[in-house]
Coordinates of C-alpha atoms in Angstrom, one line a residue:
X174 CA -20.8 -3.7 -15.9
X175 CA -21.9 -3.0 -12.5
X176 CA -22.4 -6.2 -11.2
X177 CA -18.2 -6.8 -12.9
X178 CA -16.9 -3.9 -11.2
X179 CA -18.1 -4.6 -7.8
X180 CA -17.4 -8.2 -8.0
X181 CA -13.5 -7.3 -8.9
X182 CA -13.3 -4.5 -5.9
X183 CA -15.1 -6.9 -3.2
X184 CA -12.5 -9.8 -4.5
X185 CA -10.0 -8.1 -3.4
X186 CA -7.5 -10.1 -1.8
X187 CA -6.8 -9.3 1.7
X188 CA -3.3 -7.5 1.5
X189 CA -1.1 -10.3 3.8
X190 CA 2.2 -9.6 1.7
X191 CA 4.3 -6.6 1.0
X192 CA 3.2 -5.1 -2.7
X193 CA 6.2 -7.2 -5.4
X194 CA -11.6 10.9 -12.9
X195 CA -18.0 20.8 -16.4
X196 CA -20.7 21.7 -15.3
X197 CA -20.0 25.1 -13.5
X198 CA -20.2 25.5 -9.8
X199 CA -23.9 26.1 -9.0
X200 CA -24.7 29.7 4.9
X201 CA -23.2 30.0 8.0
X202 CA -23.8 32.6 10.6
X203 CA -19.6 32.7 10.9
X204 CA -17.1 32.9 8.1
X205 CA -15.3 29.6 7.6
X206 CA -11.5 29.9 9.3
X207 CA -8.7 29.5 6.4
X208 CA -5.4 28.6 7.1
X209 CA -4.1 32.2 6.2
X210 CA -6.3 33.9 8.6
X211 CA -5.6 32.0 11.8
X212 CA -3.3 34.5 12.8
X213 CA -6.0 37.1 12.0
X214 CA -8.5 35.7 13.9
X215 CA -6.4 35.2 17.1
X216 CA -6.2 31.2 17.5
X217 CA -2.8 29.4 17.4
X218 CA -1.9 27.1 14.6
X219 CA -1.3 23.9 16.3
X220 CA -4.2 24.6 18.1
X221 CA -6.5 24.8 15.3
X222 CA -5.1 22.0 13.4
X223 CA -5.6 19.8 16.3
X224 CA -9.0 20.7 16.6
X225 CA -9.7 19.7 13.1
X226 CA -8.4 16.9 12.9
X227 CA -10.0 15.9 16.3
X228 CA -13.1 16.5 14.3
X229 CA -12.6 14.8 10.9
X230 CA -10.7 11.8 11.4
X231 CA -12.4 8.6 12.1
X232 CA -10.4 5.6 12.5
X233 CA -11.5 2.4 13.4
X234 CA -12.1 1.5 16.9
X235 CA -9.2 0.5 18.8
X236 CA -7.3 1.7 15.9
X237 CA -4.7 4.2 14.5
X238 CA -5.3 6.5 11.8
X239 CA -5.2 5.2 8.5
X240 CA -4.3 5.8 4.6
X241 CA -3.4 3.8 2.0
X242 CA 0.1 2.5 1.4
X243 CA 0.9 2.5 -2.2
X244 CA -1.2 1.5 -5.1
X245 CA -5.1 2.9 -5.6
X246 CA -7.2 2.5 -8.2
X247 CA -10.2 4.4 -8.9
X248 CA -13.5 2.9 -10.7
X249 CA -16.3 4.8 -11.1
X250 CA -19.7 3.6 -12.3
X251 CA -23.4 4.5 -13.4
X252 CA -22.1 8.1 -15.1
X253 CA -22.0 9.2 -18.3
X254 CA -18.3 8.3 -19.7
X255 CA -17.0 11.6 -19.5
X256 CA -17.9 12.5 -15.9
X257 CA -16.9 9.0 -14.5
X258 CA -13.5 9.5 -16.6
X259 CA -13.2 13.1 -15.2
X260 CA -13.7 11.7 -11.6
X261 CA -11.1 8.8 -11.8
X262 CA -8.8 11.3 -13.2
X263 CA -9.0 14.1 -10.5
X264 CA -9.0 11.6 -7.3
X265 CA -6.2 9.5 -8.8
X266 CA -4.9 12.9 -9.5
X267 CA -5.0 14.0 -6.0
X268 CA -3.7 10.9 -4.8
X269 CA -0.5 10.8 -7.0
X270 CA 0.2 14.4 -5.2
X271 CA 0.2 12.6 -1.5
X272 CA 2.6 10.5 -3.3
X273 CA 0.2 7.2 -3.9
X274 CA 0.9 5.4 -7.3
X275 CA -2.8 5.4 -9.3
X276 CA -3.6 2.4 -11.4
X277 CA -3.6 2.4 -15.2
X278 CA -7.0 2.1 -17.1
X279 CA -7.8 -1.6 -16.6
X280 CA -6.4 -2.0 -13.0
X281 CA -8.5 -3.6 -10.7
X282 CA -10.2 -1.2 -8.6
X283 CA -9.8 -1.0 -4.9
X284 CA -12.2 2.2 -4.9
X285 CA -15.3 1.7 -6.5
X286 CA -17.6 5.3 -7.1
X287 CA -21.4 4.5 -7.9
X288 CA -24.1 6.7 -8.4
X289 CA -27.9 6.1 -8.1
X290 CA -31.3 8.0 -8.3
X291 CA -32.2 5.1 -5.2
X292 CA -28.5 5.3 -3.1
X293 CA -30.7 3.9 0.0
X294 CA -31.8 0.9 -2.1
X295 CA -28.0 0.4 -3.6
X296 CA -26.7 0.8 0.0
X297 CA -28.9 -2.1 1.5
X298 CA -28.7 -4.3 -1.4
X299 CA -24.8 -3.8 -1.0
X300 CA -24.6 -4.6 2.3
X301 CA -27.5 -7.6 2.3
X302 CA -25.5 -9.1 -0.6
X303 CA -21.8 -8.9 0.3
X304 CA -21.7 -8.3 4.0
X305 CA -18.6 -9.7 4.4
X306 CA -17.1 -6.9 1.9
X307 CA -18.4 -4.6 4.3
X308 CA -17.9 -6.2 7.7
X309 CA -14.4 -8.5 6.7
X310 CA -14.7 -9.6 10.7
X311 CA -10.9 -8.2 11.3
X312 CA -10.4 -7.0 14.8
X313 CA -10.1 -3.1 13.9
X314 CA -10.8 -3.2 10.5
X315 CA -14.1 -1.5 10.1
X316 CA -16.2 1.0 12.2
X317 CA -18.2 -1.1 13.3
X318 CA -21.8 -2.6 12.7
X319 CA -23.8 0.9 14.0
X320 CA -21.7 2.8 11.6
X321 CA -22.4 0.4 8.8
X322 CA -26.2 1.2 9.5
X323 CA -25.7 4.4 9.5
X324 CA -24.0 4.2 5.9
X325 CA -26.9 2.4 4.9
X326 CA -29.4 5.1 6.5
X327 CA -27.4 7.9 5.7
X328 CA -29.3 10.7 3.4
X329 CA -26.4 12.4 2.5
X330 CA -25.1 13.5 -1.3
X331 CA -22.1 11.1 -0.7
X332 CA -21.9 8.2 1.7
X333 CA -18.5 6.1 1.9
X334 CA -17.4 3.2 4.1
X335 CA -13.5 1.8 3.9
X336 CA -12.0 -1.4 5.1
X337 CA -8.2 -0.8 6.7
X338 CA -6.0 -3.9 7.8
X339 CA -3.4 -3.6 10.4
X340 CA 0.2 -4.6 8.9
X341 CA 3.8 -4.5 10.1
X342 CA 4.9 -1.5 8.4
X343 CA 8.3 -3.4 8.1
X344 CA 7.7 -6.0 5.7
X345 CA 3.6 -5.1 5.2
X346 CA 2.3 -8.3 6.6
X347 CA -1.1 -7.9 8.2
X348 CA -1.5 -8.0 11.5
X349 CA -5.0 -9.2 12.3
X350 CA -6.5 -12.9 12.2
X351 CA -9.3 -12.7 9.5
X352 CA -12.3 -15.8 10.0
X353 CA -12.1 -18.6 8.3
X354 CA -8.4 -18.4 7.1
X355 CA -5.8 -20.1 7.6
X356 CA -2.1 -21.1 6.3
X357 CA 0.3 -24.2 6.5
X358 CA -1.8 -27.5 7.6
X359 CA -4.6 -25.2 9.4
X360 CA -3.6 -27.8 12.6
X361 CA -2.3 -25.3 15.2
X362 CA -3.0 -21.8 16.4
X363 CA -0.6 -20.5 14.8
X364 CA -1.5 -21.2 11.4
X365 CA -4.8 -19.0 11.9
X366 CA -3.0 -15.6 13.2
X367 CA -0.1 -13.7 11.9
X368 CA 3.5 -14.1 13.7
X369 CA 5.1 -10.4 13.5
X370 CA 8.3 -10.4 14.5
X371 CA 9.7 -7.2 16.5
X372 CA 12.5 -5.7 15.8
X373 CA 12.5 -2.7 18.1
X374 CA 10.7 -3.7 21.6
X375 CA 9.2 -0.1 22.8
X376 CA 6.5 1.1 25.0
X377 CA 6.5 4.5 22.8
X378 CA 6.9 3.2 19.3
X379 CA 5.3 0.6 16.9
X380 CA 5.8 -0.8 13.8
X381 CA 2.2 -1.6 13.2
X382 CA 0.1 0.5 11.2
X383 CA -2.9 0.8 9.6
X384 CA -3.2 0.8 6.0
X385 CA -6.7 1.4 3.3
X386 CA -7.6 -1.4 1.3
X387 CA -11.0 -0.8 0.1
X388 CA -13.4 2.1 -0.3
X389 CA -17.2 2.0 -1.7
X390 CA -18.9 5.7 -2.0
X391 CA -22.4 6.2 -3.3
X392 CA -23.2 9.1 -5.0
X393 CA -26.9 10.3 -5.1
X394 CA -28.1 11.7 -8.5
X395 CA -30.2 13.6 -7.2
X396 CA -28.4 15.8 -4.7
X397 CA -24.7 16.0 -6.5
X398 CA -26.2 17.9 -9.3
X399 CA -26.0 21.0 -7.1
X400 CA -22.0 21.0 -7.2
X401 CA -19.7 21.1 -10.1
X402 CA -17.5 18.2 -11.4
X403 CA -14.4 19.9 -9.7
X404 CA -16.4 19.9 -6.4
X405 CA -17.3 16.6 -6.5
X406 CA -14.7 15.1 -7.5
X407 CA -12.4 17.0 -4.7
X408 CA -15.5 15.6 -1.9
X409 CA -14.8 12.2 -2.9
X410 CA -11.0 12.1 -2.9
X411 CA -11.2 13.7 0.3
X412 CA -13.5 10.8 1.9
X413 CA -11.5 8.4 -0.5
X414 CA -7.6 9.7 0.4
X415 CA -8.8 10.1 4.3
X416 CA -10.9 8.3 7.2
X417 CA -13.0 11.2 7.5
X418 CA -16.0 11.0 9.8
X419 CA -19.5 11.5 8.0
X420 CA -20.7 13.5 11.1
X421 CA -18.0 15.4 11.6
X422 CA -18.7 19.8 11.9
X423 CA -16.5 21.4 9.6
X424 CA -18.5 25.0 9.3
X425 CA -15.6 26.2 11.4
X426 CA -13.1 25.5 8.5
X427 CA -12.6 26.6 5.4
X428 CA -12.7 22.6 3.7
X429 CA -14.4 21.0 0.6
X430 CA -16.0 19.2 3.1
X431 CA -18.9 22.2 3.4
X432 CA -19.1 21.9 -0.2
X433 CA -23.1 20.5 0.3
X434 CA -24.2 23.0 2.4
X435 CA -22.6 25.8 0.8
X436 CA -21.5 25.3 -3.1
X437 CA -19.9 28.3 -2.6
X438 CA -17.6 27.9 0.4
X439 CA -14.9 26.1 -1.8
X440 CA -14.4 25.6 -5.8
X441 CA -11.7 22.8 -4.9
X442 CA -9.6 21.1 -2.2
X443 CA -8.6 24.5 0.1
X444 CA -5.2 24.5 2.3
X445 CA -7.0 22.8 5.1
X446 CA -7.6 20.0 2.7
X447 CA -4.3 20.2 1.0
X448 CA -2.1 20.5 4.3
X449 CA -4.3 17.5 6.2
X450 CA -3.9 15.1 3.1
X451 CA -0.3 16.2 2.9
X452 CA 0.4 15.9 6.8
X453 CA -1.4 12.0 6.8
X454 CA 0.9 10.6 4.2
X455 CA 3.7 12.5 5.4
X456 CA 3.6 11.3 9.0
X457 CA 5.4 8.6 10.0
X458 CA 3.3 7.1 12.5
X459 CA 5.3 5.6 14.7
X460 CA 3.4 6.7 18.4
X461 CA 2.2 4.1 20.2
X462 CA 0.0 6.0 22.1
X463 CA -2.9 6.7 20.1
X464 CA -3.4 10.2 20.6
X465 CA 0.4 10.7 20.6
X466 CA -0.1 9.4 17.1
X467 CA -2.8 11.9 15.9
X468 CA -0.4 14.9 17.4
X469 CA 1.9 13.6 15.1
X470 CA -0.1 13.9 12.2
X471 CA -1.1 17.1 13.3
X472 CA 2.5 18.0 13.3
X473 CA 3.0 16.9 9.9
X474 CA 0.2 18.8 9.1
X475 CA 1.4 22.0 10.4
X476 CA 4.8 20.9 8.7
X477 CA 2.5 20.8 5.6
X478 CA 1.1 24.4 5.7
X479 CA 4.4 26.3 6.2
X480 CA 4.9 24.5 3.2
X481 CA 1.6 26.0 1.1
X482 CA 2.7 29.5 2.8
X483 CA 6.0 29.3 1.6
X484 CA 4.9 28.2 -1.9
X485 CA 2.3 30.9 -1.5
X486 CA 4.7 33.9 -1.1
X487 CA 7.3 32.8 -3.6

């Protein structure tokens, strides 16, 4: 079943044309900020939301930020039926309130959710076996071979790693040569690389973006059973919805990224976790400028928590 699922995910064709998921919940020197108490505690809004998503986004290099485009489905593996149905239910959940479109039962999954008592063996045997699921060879569509040692390494609860592909965001061609592929006779350059046309010329804007295609995440047995199903399943849309970066300090924040050192710090995805989802898949992403583009996330983000606020105090 496994072996299926992970054969139909790493399959996955290379998106080159536009489309035609209880067991009850189980410590900082600082309290974690919340959205509601940045007034409180002295420090702008913009401010703050830049600073966090300065630390938990991680695109790839040379890249934008990216999220997925329109249709995610969710397979989970190596749990007992009712958790690994809870878990599809509550990310595909989550995504279908960014306004993603999750697959019915029997799509083919373009997240695959495994859990192991030996995550470091699954990892390297991953890796060892389908390399070039992890490592497509894409300008700018990984992080990067440290970063895939470091998934393989990693000892945390949950380890992830996504593939993104750079497409026109007009007609959602890709934008990146992959190796080895080719179209028409496969007899001049231009039959190896994309041709994008432009239809607005600007030094400010583009109309390329980067979009999620593929996501593996490991679970470890052993270390997830401190957390409840809600928990978990809120962790891993999180790293599933968003590029988030494994090393990133979020003690500041009041996130369901703390969730592993803390069970208690969050039952669920908080505003900070709401409004950053909300502001990614909101943005338009239209900047150039790379950092230009992540203030205008962060803008969509504050957009995002007036929003909560408001729906708050009603």
């Amino acid at each position: 079943m496994l072996a299926l699922a992970l054969a139909a995910l790493i399959g996955t064709a290379y998106p080159q044309d536009p489309p035609t998921p209880q067991v009850p919940p189980s410590s900082q020197q600082l309290p974690a900020t919340d959205l509601e108490d940045i007034e409180v505690v002295g420090r702008p809004l913009d401010t703050m939301i830049r600073d966090f998503v300065g630390e938990v986004a991680a695109p790839n290099r040379g890249r934008g930020i990216a999220r997925w485009d329109s249709d995610i489905c969710i397979g989970v593996a190596n749990l007992k039926p009712e958790l690994a149905q809870y878990l599809a239910d509550r990310v595909s959940t989550v995504a279908e309130d960014v306004g993603l479109n999750p697959g019915a039962p029997g799509c083919t999954a373009n997240v695959m959710i495994i859990a192991s008592d030996q995550p470091d063996a699954l990892a390297e045997q991953l890796v060892e076996e389908r390399r070039r699921a992890f490592r497509v060879g894409g300008s700018g569509m990984d992080r990067g071979s440290d970063a895939l040692e470091d998934f393989v390494a990693s000892d945390a609860p949950v380890r992830w790693w996504q593939v993104s592909m750079p497409v026109d965001s007009q007609t959602g061609q890709r934008a990146v040569s992959i190796p080895g592929e080719c179209t028409g006779s496969c007899s001049t350059p231009y039959d190896f690389g994309p041709v994008i046309s432009t239809f607005a010329a600007s030094r400010l804007t583009t109309q390329i973006v980067d979009e999620l295609f593929r996501t593996i995440v490991i679970l470890d047995f052993n270390q997830v059973a401190s957390v409840s199903a809600q928990q978990l399943a809120d962790y891993v849309a999180m790293v599933t919805l968003a590029q988030i970066d494994p090393k990133a300090d979020t003690s500041r924040y009041a996130s369901i990224l703390n969730v592993f050192d803390d069970p208690e710090t969050a039952t669920s995805l908080t505003n900070w976790d709401q409004a950053y989802l909300s502001g990614l898949y909101d943005a338009e992403r239209t900047r150039a400028n790379r950092q230009s583009g992540r203030g205008e996330i962060a803008d969509s983000i504050g957009r995002a928590h007036r929003a909560l606020r408001e729906a708050d105090q009603e």
